Amino acid sequence: MAKKQLDAVDLTKFVSALFVLAIHSNPFLDLSAKLDFFISNGVARLAVPFFFTISAYFFFLKETTKENTIKYCKRLLILYLVWFIVSLPKTIMDRIVFSEYPLKETIFRFVRSFFVTSTFSGSWFIVSCIFCAVLFYFLEKLPSKTRVVLTIIISAIVYLWCVFTSEFGVLYSKIGMSAFYNVYELVLGKPYVSFLVGVPYYALGRYFAKQENISNGKYIKSALAIPLIIVLLFEIYISYTYKLSLSADCYFMLMPIVFLTMPAILSADIHIKNSKFLRASSTIIFFSQFLVLYALEFLEYALSINILYVFKFCIALTAGLLLSLIILKLQNVKGFKWLKYFY
């Protein structure tokens, strides 16, 4: 892939990391709860779909062989392990010490989370990437038409299930699905933050990776995303106004918007001098933010103070950037090469 594409993708990942940070720090909440919901729990939700699609794009640029799939999953498992260790104190407090469930169920949920959702905050993204890599490895073995049809069916079911249980989560109790959902959630976790979420976006990433000329009609397609963003805002308004949402993780318009904007991103002719820093910091900010925000919450409690939400956003961002800078500098020093596993 051309260098100009890498730079645009790195920039997209970095902006997506900022969006993820906004989701968890709510920087506009001091100004207006409605404004913050529209931005932090609305438009910012495009971040994870972009992360998934970009990860899938790079995965499918290489041939989907057993060796490449194992190598890809191994790298993700190492990333998981590194951040699991770093996040362990917070994880123990959140998932075990302050668990709302009986001890046996707490242990069950914690072990289950390794395979289907999150043990530490944000780890469900890695779990989903691994699941998708394995799933598509087997799908690639099927005849072309069968693979395409099956991919579309699985992706559509997963996408609708995640949206239905997230954006319209309060509705399933009204149509008698509460008992089914409770059992499902106990075994497989909340759909919208589980191993399932990445499936439709990996299908999207594969589509772009196999396109011979991704730039055809890129500006027209990107222009078409503008009215869809307006539709997304209306969708958010309906969900917010009528209190339909159980969790604002998934919206119907997310995938169409990503589909229309990715061609322009993948073929944009921009050059960024520090694109490697953007690439690394996007992952580091994604995972480190939870620890920084947790520390700020503890500080507020210990000192009986209130930190403005916008300051929390800025502090977490600054900490993530500094950590990224330190890691990139030290990883070239003998004895610190293992730091590369943080991203």
mmCIF file of C-alpha atoms in Angstrom:
data_model
loop_
_atom_site.group_PDB
_atom_site.id
_atom_site.type_symbol
_atom_site.label_atom_id
_atom_site.label_comp_id
_atom_site.label_asym_id
_atom_site.label_seq_id
_atom_site.Cartn_x
_atom_site.Cartn_y
_atom_site.Cartn_z
ATOM 1 C CA MET A 1 0.000 0.000 0.000
ATOM 2 C CA ALA A 2 1.195 3.488 -0.826
ATOM 3 C CA LYS A 3 2.618 5.688 1.887
ATOM 4 C CA LYS A 4 -0.032 8.355 1.365
ATOM 5 C CA GLN A 5 -2.715 5.823 2.302
ATOM 6 C CA LEU A 6 -0.885 4.899 5.483
ATOM 7 C CA ASP A 7 -0.744 8.523 6.601
ATOM 8 C CA ALA A 8 -4.460 9.089 6.050
ATOM 9 C CA VAL A 9 -5.308 5.883 7.876
ATOM 10 C CA ASP A 10 -3.023 6.789 10.780
ATOM 11 C CA LEU A 11 -4.732 10.162 11.064
ATOM 12 C CA THR A 12 -8.155 8.483 11.015
ATOM 13 C CA LYS A 13 -7.097 6.116 13.786
ATOM 14 C CA PHE A 14 -5.830 9.001 15.885
ATOM 15 C CA VAL A 15 -9.056 10.990 15.472
ATOM 16 C CA SER A 16 -10.985 7.819 16.304
ATOM 17 C CA ALA A 17 -8.944 7.477 19.510
ATOM 18 C CA LEU A 18 -9.956 11.035 20.437
ATOM 19 C CA PHE A 19 -13.575 10.083 19.803
ATOM 20 C CA VAL A 20 -13.245 7.041 22.060
ATOM 21 C CA LEU A 21 -11.768 9.240 24.769
ATOM 22 C CA ALA A 22 -14.703 11.633 24.359
ATOM 23 C CA ILE A 23 -17.132 8.737 24.781
ATOM 24 C CA HIS A 24 -15.695 7.915 28.194
ATOM 25 C CA SER A 25 -14.813 11.390 29.457
ATOM 26 C CA ASN A 26 -17.902 13.340 28.262
ATOM 27 C CA PRO A 27 -16.001 16.622 27.667
ATOM 28 C CA PHE A 28 -19.130 18.643 26.836
ATOM 29 C CA LEU A 29 -21.199 17.545 29.819
ATOM 30 C CA ASP A 30 -20.471 20.738 31.771
ATOM 31 C CA LEU A 31 -21.984 22.766 28.939
ATOM 32 C CA SER A 32 -25.016 20.669 28.090
ATOM 33 C CA ALA A 33 -26.094 17.084 28.706
ATOM 34 C CA LYS A 34 -27.888 17.022 25.352
ATOM 35 C CA LEU A 35 -24.890 18.414 23.449
ATOM 36 C CA ASP A 36 -22.592 15.905 25.115
ATOM 37 C CA PHE A 37 -24.926 13.016 24.264
ATOM 38 C CA PHE A 38 -25.070 14.025 20.599
ATOM 39 C CA ILE A 39 -21.274 14.267 20.363
ATOM 40 C CA SER A 40 -19.835 11.838 22.922
ATOM 41 C CA ASN A 41 -22.554 9.193 22.715
ATOM 42 C CA GLY A 42 -23.557 9.945 19.168
ATOM 43 C CA VAL A 43 -21.171 11.033 16.417
ATOM 44 C CA ALA A 44 -18.134 9.823 18.409
ATOM 45 C CA ARG A 45 -19.512 6.276 18.137
ATOM 46 C CA LEU A 46 -18.091 6.207 14.601
ATOM 47 C CA ALA A 47 -14.689 5.628 16.213
ATOM 48 C CA VAL A 48 -14.941 1.907 16.903
ATOM 49 C CA PRO A 49 -16.353 1.049 13.442
ATOM 50 C CA PHE A 50 -13.376 2.859 11.892
ATOM 51 C CA PHE A 51 -10.959 1.005 14.185
ATOM 52 C CA PHE A 52 -12.498 -2.340 13.206
ATOM 53 C CA THR A 53 -12.597 -1.591 9.483
ATOM 54 C CA ILE A 54 -8.997 -0.374 9.403
ATOM 55 C CA SER A 55 -7.783 -3.410 11.387
ATOM 56 C CA ALA A 56 -9.655 -5.690 9.002
ATOM 57 C CA TYR A 57 -8.275 -3.862 5.978
ATOM 58 C CA PHE A 58 -4.691 -4.529 7.018
ATOM 59 C CA PHE A 59 -5.513 -8.117 7.940
ATOM 60 C CA PHE A 60 -6.958 -8.836 4.497
ATOM 61 C CA LEU A 61 -4.174 -7.088 2.575
ATOM 62 C CA LYS A 62 -2.226 -10.269 3.195
ATOM 63 C CA GLU A 63 -3.404 -13.665 2.053
ATOM 64 C CA THR A 64 -5.717 -15.220 4.643
ATOM 65 C CA THR A 65 -3.550 -18.229 5.325
ATOM 66 C CA LYS A 66 -3.337 -20.229 8.523
ATOM 67 C CA GLU A 67 0.124 -18.808 9.230
ATOM 68 C CA ASN A 68 -0.930 -15.186 8.723
ATOM 69 C CA THR A 69 -4.067 -15.650 10.812
ATOM 70 C CA ILE A 70 -2.101 -17.192 13.681
ATOM 71 C CA LYS A 71 0.475 -14.395 13.497
ATOM 72 C CA TYR A 72 -2.284 -11.765 13.546
ATOM 73 C CA CYS A 73 -4.056 -13.380 16.515
ATOM 74 C CA LYS A 74 -0.789 -13.862 18.388
ATOM 75 C CA ARG A 75 0.003 -10.152 18.084
ATOM 76 C CA LEU A 76 -3.459 -9.281 19.402
ATOM 77 C CA LEU A 77 -3.117 -11.739 22.291
ATOM 78 C CA ILE A 78 0.172 -10.121 23.312
ATOM 79 C CA LEU A 79 -1.483 -6.690 23.156
ATOM 80 C CA TYR A 80 -4.295 -8.075 25.302
ATOM 81 C CA LEU A 81 -1.896 -9.555 27.847
ATOM 82 C CA VAL A 82 0.190 -6.370 28.177
ATOM 83 C CA TRP A 83 -2.784 -4.118 28.860
ATOM 84 C CA PHE A 84 -4.420 -6.762 31.051
ATOM 85 C CA ILE A 85 -1.381 -6.730 33.334
ATOM 86 C CA VAL A 86 -1.226 -2.924 33.399
ATOM 87 C CA SER A 87 -4.968 -2.682 34.085
ATOM 88 C CA LEU A 88 -5.078 -5.503 36.645
ATOM 89 C CA PRO A 89 -5.515 -3.348 39.802
ATOM 90 C CA LYS A 90 -8.458 -1.474 38.266
ATOM 91 C CA THR A 91 -9.889 -4.699 36.845
ATOM 92 C CA ILE A 92 -9.815 -6.425 40.234
ATOM 93 C CA MET A 93 -11.546 -3.473 41.873
ATOM 94 C CA ASP A 94 -14.208 -3.133 39.179
ATOM 95 C CA ARG A 95 -14.884 -6.757 38.366
ATOM 96 C CA ILE A 96 -14.297 -8.541 41.678
ATOM 97 C CA VAL A 97 -14.158 -6.256 44.742
ATOM 98 C CA PHE A 98 -17.144 -4.123 43.706
ATOM 99 C CA SER A 99 -18.998 -6.838 41.801
ATOM 100 C CA GLU A 100 -22.779 -6.703 42.054
ATOM 101 C CA TYR A 101 -23.029 -10.476 41.656
ATOM 102 C CA PRO A 102 -22.522 -13.397 44.090
ATOM 103 C CA LEU A 103 -18.969 -14.770 44.263
ATOM 104 C CA LYS A 104 -19.554 -17.819 42.034
ATOM 105 C CA GLU A 105 -21.259 -15.745 39.340
ATOM 106 C CA THR A 106 -18.555 -13.086 39.630
ATOM 107 C CA ILE A 107 -15.853 -15.677 38.957
ATOM 108 C CA PHE A 108 -17.881 -17.177 36.104
ATOM 109 C CA ARG A 109 -18.426 -13.788 34.483
ATOM 110 C CA PHE A 110 -14.759 -12.879 34.842
ATOM 111 C CA VAL A 111 -13.563 -16.114 33.211
ATOM 112 C CA ARG A 112 -16.246 -15.895 30.517
ATOM 113 C CA SER A 113 -15.130 -12.363 29.712
ATOM 114 C CA PHE A 114 -11.743 -13.623 28.491
ATOM 115 C CA PHE A 115 -13.500 -15.271 25.567
ATOM 116 C CA VAL A 116 -16.583 -13.198 24.731
ATOM 117 C CA THR A 117 -16.322 -9.648 26.103
ATOM 118 C CA SER A 118 -14.087 -7.547 28.397
ATOM 119 C CA THR A 119 -11.959 -8.360 31.388
ATOM 120 C CA PHE A 120 -10.313 -4.924 31.443
ATOM 121 C CA SER A 121 -11.957 -1.849 29.924
ATOM 122 C CA GLY A 122 -11.922 -1.860 26.139
ATOM 123 C CA SER A 123 -10.556 -5.388 25.798
ATOM 124 C CA TRP A 124 -13.717 -6.559 24.032
ATOM 125 C CA PHE A 125 -12.314 -4.841 20.925
ATOM 126 C CA ILE A 126 -9.304 -7.187 20.907
ATOM 127 C CA VAL A 127 -11.509 -10.214 21.611
ATOM 128 C CA SER A 128 -13.732 -9.307 18.677
ATOM 129 C CA CYS A 129 -10.754 -8.810 16.329
ATOM 130 C CA ILE A 130 -9.432 -12.275 17.187
ATOM 131 C CA PHE A 131 -12.847 -13.873 16.725
ATOM 132 C CA CYS A 132 -13.331 -12.127 13.372
ATOM 133 C CA ALA A 133 -9.904 -13.192 12.107
ATOM 134 C CA VAL A 134 -10.660 -16.826 12.886
ATOM 135 C CA LEU A 135 -14.205 -16.623 11.500
ATOM 136 C CA PHE A 136 -13.099 -15.101 8.206
ATOM 137 C CA TYR A 137 -10.211 -17.539 7.921
ATOM 138 C CA PHE A 138 -12.789 -20.331 7.702
ATOM 139 C CA LEU A 139 -15.134 -18.298 5.496
ATOM 140 C CA GLU A 140 -12.293 -17.812 3.004
ATOM 141 C CA LYS A 141 -12.172 -21.586 2.510
ATOM 142 C CA LEU A 142 -15.699 -21.628 1.103
ATOM 143 C CA PRO A 143 -16.602 -21.256 -2.595
ATOM 144 C CA SER A 144 -16.812 -17.592 -3.565
ATOM 145 C CA LYS A 145 -20.604 -17.297 -3.912
ATOM 146 C CA THR A 146 -21.220 -19.262 -0.735
ATOM 147 C CA ARG A 147 -18.729 -17.109 1.154
ATOM 148 C CA VAL A 148 -20.313 -13.866 -0.052
ATOM 149 C CA VAL A 149 -23.867 -14.931 0.777
ATOM 150 C CA LEU A 150 -22.905 -16.321 4.176
ATOM 151 C CA THR A 151 -20.831 -13.244 5.014
ATOM 152 C CA ILE A 152 -23.742 -10.938 4.186
ATOM 153 C CA ILE A 153 -26.215 -13.006 6.212
ATOM 154 C CA ILE A 154 -23.963 -13.290 9.282
ATOM 155 C CA SER A 155 -22.980 -9.615 9.129
ATOM 156 C CA ALA A 156 -26.596 -8.447 8.804
ATOM 157 C CA ILE A 157 -27.770 -10.594 11.729
ATOM 158 C CA VAL A 158 -24.916 -9.444 13.959
ATOM 159 C CA TYR A 159 -25.356 -5.785 13.004
ATOM 160 C CA LEU A 160 -29.102 -5.764 13.644
ATOM 161 C CA TRP A 161 -28.728 -7.700 16.902
ATOM 162 C CA CYS A 162 -26.141 -5.253 18.234
ATOM 163 C CA VAL A 163 -28.188 -2.195 17.235
ATOM 164 C CA PHE A 164 -31.421 -3.664 18.587
ATOM 165 C CA THR A 165 -29.922 -4.501 21.994
ATOM 166 C CA SER A 166 -28.052 -1.189 22.200
ATOM 167 C CA GLU A 167 -29.824 1.771 20.609
ATOM 168 C CA PHE A 168 -33.259 0.207 21.083
ATOM 169 C CA GLY A 169 -32.359 -1.811 24.162
ATOM 170 C CA VAL A 170 -35.392 -0.758 26.197
ATOM 171 C CA LEU A 171 -37.733 -2.243 23.590
ATOM 172 C CA TYR A 172 -36.836 -5.908 23.992
ATOM 173 C CA SER A 173 -38.464 -5.933 27.438
ATOM 174 C CA LYS A 174 -41.659 -4.594 25.867
ATOM 175 C CA ILE A 175 -41.888 -7.442 23.361
ATOM 176 C CA GLY A 176 -41.212 -10.224 25.838
ATOM 177 C CA MET A 177 -37.522 -10.857 25.130
ATOM 178 C CA SER A 178 -36.138 -10.014 28.576
ATOM 179 C CA ALA A 179 -35.787 -13.627 29.719
ATOM 180 C CA PHE A 180 -34.009 -14.642 26.513
ATOM 181 C CA TYR A 181 -31.701 -11.623 26.623
ATOM 182 C CA ASN A 182 -30.781 -12.206 30.274
ATOM 183 C CA VAL A 183 -29.685 -15.770 29.499
ATOM 184 C CA TYR A 184 -27.837 -14.618 26.386
ATOM 185 C CA GLU A 185 -26.052 -11.867 28.301
ATOM 186 C CA LEU A 186 -25.017 -14.257 31.061
ATOM 187 C CA VAL A 187 -23.427 -16.676 28.586
ATOM 188 C CA LEU A 188 -22.180 -14.469 25.746
ATOM 189 C CA GLY A 189 -22.097 -10.983 27.241
ATOM 190 C CA LYS A 190 -23.791 -7.827 26.039
ATOM 191 C CA PRO A 191 -23.891 -8.113 22.232
ATOM 192 C CA TYR A 192 -22.805 -4.527 21.544
ATOM 193 C CA VAL A 193 -19.562 -4.905 23.544
ATOM 194 C CA SER A 194 -18.690 -8.507 22.734
ATOM 195 C CA PHE A 195 -16.828 -10.704 20.277
ATOM 196 C CA LEU A 196 -19.631 -10.246 17.729
ATOM 197 C CA VAL A 197 -19.406 -6.510 17.080
ATOM 198 C CA GLY A 198 -16.544 -6.517 14.604
ATOM 199 C CA VAL A 199 -18.033 -9.050 12.168
ATOM 200 C CA PRO A 200 -19.794 -6.622 9.772
ATOM 201 C CA TYR A 201 -16.816 -4.257 9.835
ATOM 202 C CA TYR A 202 -14.379 -7.053 9.050
ATOM 203 C CA ALA A 203 -16.582 -7.854 6.064
ATOM 204 C CA LEU A 204 -16.288 -4.190 5.100
ATOM 205 C CA GLY A 205 -12.514 -4.224 5.598
ATOM 206 C CA ARG A 206 -12.205 -7.292 3.405
ATOM 207 C CA TYR A 207 -14.236 -5.619 0.675
ATOM 208 C CA PHE A 208 -11.904 -2.602 0.581
ATOM 209 C CA ALA A 209 -8.728 -4.700 0.825
ATOM 210 C CA LYS A 210 -9.705 -6.673 -2.273
ATOM 211 C CA GLN A 211 -10.649 -3.626 -4.388
ATOM 212 C CA GLU A 212 -8.169 -3.037 -7.209
ATOM 213 C CA ASN A 213 -8.898 0.684 -7.576
ATOM 214 C CA ILE A 214 -10.250 1.990 -4.303
ATOM 215 C CA SER A 215 -10.130 5.628 -5.424
ATOM 216 C CA ASN A 216 -12.866 5.341 -8.078
ATOM 217 C CA GLY A 217 -15.647 7.753 -7.159
ATOM 218 C CA LYS A 218 -14.103 8.450 -3.760
ATOM 219 C CA TYR A 219 -15.251 12.073 -3.563
ATOM 220 C CA ILE A 220 -18.788 11.306 -4.721
ATOM 221 C CA LYS A 221 -19.057 8.517 -2.133
ATOM 222 C CA SER A 222 -17.705 10.730 0.623
ATOM 223 C CA ALA A 223 -20.155 13.480 -0.304
ATOM 224 C CA LEU A 224 -22.983 10.976 0.052
ATOM 225 C CA ALA A 225 -21.887 10.416 3.657
ATOM 226 C CA ILE A 226 -22.920 13.975 4.565
ATOM 227 C CA PRO A 227 -26.698 13.390 4.368
ATOM 228 C CA LEU A 228 -26.195 10.108 6.216
ATOM 229 C CA ILE A 229 -24.495 11.987 9.051
ATOM 230 C CA ILE A 230 -27.612 14.165 9.219
ATOM 231 C CA VAL A 231 -29.712 11.010 9.376
ATOM 232 C CA LEU A 232 -27.416 9.745 12.155
ATOM 233 C CA LEU A 233 -28.042 12.949 14.122
ATOM 234 C CA PHE A 234 -31.793 12.471 13.673
ATOM 235 C CA GLU A 235 -31.443 8.851 14.772
ATOM 236 C CA ILE A 236 -29.574 10.004 17.889
ATOM 237 C CA TYR A 237 -32.273 12.611 18.539
ATOM 238 C CA ILE A 238 -35.051 9.998 18.394
ATOM 239 C CA SER A 239 -33.133 7.654 20.687
ATOM 240 C CA TYR A 240 -32.367 10.448 23.157
ATOM 241 C CA THR A 241 -35.796 12.084 23.127
ATOM 242 C CA TYR A 242 -37.828 8.913 23.559
ATOM 243 C CA LYS A 243 -35.292 7.216 25.851
ATOM 244 C CA LEU A 244 -35.075 4.113 23.668
ATOM 245 C CA SER A 245 -31.416 3.404 24.307
ATOM 246 C CA LEU A 246 -30.030 0.844 26.727
ATOM 247 C CA SER A 247 -26.540 1.799 25.587
ATOM 248 C CA ALA A 248 -25.482 4.240 22.868
ATOM 249 C CA ASP A 249 -22.845 1.910 21.381
ATOM 250 C CA CYS A 250 -24.454 1.017 18.055
ATOM 251 C CA TYR A 251 -26.560 3.007 15.581
ATOM 252 C CA PHE A 252 -27.974 1.983 12.211
ATOM 253 C CA MET A 253 -26.145 4.736 10.340
ATOM 254 C CA LEU A 254 -22.631 3.903 11.548
ATOM 255 C CA MET A 255 -21.786 1.257 8.966
ATOM 256 C CA PRO A 256 -23.153 3.149 5.913
ATOM 257 C CA ILE A 257 -21.153 6.244 6.892
ATOM 258 C CA VAL A 258 -17.941 4.221 7.306
ATOM 259 C CA PHE A 259 -18.588 2.478 3.986
ATOM 260 C CA LEU A 260 -18.883 5.784 2.159
ATOM 261 C CA THR A 261 -15.929 7.550 3.783
ATOM 262 C CA MET A 262 -13.322 4.752 3.744
ATOM 263 C CA PRO A 263 -12.494 5.032 -0.001
ATOM 264 C CA ALA A 264 -11.467 8.679 0.446
ATOM 265 C CA ILE A 265 -9.430 7.807 3.553
ATOM 266 C CA LEU A 266 -7.638 4.907 1.871
ATOM 267 C CA SER A 267 -6.659 6.953 -1.167
ATOM 268 C CA ALA A 268 -6.142 10.417 0.335
ATOM 269 C CA ASP A 269 -2.937 12.079 -0.835
ATOM 270 C CA ILE A 270 -1.731 13.503 2.464
ATOM 271 C CA HIS A 271 1.679 13.247 4.070
ATOM 272 C CA ILE A 272 2.193 13.457 7.830
ATOM 273 C CA LYS A 273 5.740 13.625 9.143
ATOM 274 C CA ASN A 274 4.928 11.905 12.445
ATOM 275 C CA SER A 275 2.414 9.373 11.175
ATOM 276 C CA LYS A 276 4.106 6.589 13.142
ATOM 277 C CA PHE A 277 3.458 8.524 16.342
ATOM 278 C CA LEU A 278 -0.215 8.909 15.405
ATOM 279 C CA ARG A 279 -0.422 5.179 14.707
ATOM 280 C CA ALA A 280 1.090 4.161 18.034
ATOM 281 C CA SER A 281 -0.635 6.797 20.152
ATOM 282 C CA SER A 282 -4.081 5.878 18.826
ATOM 283 C CA THR A 283 -3.772 2.427 20.425
ATOM 284 C CA ILE A 284 -2.087 3.700 23.581
ATOM 285 C CA ILE A 285 -4.691 6.425 24.108
ATOM 286 C CA PHE A 286 -7.456 3.889 23.462
ATOM 287 C CA PHE A 287 -6.368 1.703 26.399
ATOM 288 C CA SER A 288 -4.604 4.121 28.758
ATOM 289 C CA GLN A 289 -7.554 6.501 28.992
ATOM 290 C CA PHE A 290 -9.482 4.127 31.238
ATOM 291 C CA LEU A 291 -6.682 4.092 33.813
ATOM 292 C CA VAL A 292 -6.237 7.868 33.751
ATOM 293 C CA LEU A 293 -9.972 8.555 34.069
ATOM 294 C CA TYR A 294 -10.193 6.004 36.892
ATOM 295 C CA ALA A 295 -7.328 7.763 38.698
ATOM 296 C CA LEU A 296 -9.091 11.112 38.270
ATOM 297 C CA GLU A 297 -12.292 9.668 39.737
ATOM 298 C CA PHE A 298 -10.333 8.397 42.729
ATOM 299 C CA LEU A 299 -8.695 11.804 43.103
ATOM 300 C CA GLU A 300 -12.093 13.483 43.101
ATOM 301 C CA TYR A 301 -13.321 11.109 45.797
ATOM 302 C CA ALA A 302 -10.191 11.366 47.953
ATOM 303 C CA LEU A 303 -9.983 15.161 47.829
ATOM 304 C CA SER A 304 -13.739 15.813 47.671
ATOM 305 C CA ILE A 305 -13.374 17.884 44.524
ATOM 306 C CA ASN A 306 -15.030 18.022 41.121
ATOM 307 C CA ILE A 307 -12.869 18.166 38.010
ATOM 308 C CA LEU A 308 -14.493 19.656 34.934
ATOM 309 C CA TYR A 309 -15.210 17.022 32.315
ATOM 310 C CA VAL A 310 -13.316 18.930 29.648
ATOM 311 C CA PHE A 311 -10.268 18.925 31.932
ATOM 312 C CA LYS A 312 -10.605 15.159 32.364
ATOM 313 C CA PHE A 313 -10.550 14.808 28.590
ATOM 314 C CA CYS A 314 -7.467 17.033 28.294
ATOM 315 C CA ILE A 315 -5.618 15.309 31.144
ATOM 316 C CA ALA A 316 -6.305 11.821 29.757
ATOM 317 C CA LEU A 317 -5.263 12.927 26.265
ATOM 318 C CA THR A 318 -2.062 14.551 27.521
ATOM 319 C CA ALA A 319 -1.205 11.468 29.583
ATOM 320 C CA GLY A 320 -1.788 9.211 26.568
ATOM 321 C CA LEU A 321 0.392 11.369 24.323
ATOM 322 C CA LEU A 322 3.203 11.525 26.878
ATOM 323 C CA LEU A 323 3.044 7.773 27.417
ATOM 324 C CA SER A 324 3.167 7.241 23.659
ATOM 325 C CA LEU A 325 6.196 9.508 23.358
ATOM 326 C CA ILE A 326 8.004 7.697 26.189
ATOM 327 C CA ILE A 327 7.250 4.261 24.744
ATOM 328 C CA LEU A 328 8.408 5.208 21.243
ATOM 329 C CA LYS A 329 11.628 6.703 22.594
ATOM 330 C CA LEU A 330 12.478 3.896 25.021
ATOM 331 C CA GLN A 331 11.585 0.965 22.757
ATOM 332 C CA ASN A 332 14.784 1.574 20.815
ATOM 333 C CA VAL A 333 16.884 1.302 23.977
ATOM 334 C CA LYS A 334 18.399 -2.053 24.830
ATOM 335 C CA GLY A 335 16.254 -3.846 27.390
ATOM 336 C CA PHE A 336 13.096 -1.900 26.519
ATOM 337 C CA LYS A 337 12.219 -3.368 23.132
ATOM 338 C CA TRP A 338 9.251 -5.126 24.762
ATOM 339 C CA LEU A 339 7.518 -1.728 24.989
ATOM 340 C CA LYS A 340 6.494 -2.125 21.348
ATOM 341 C CA TYR A 341 3.853 -4.584 22.528
ATOM 342 C CA PHE A 342 1.855 -1.703 24.053
ATOM 343 C CA TYR A 343 0.626 -0.828 20.564
#
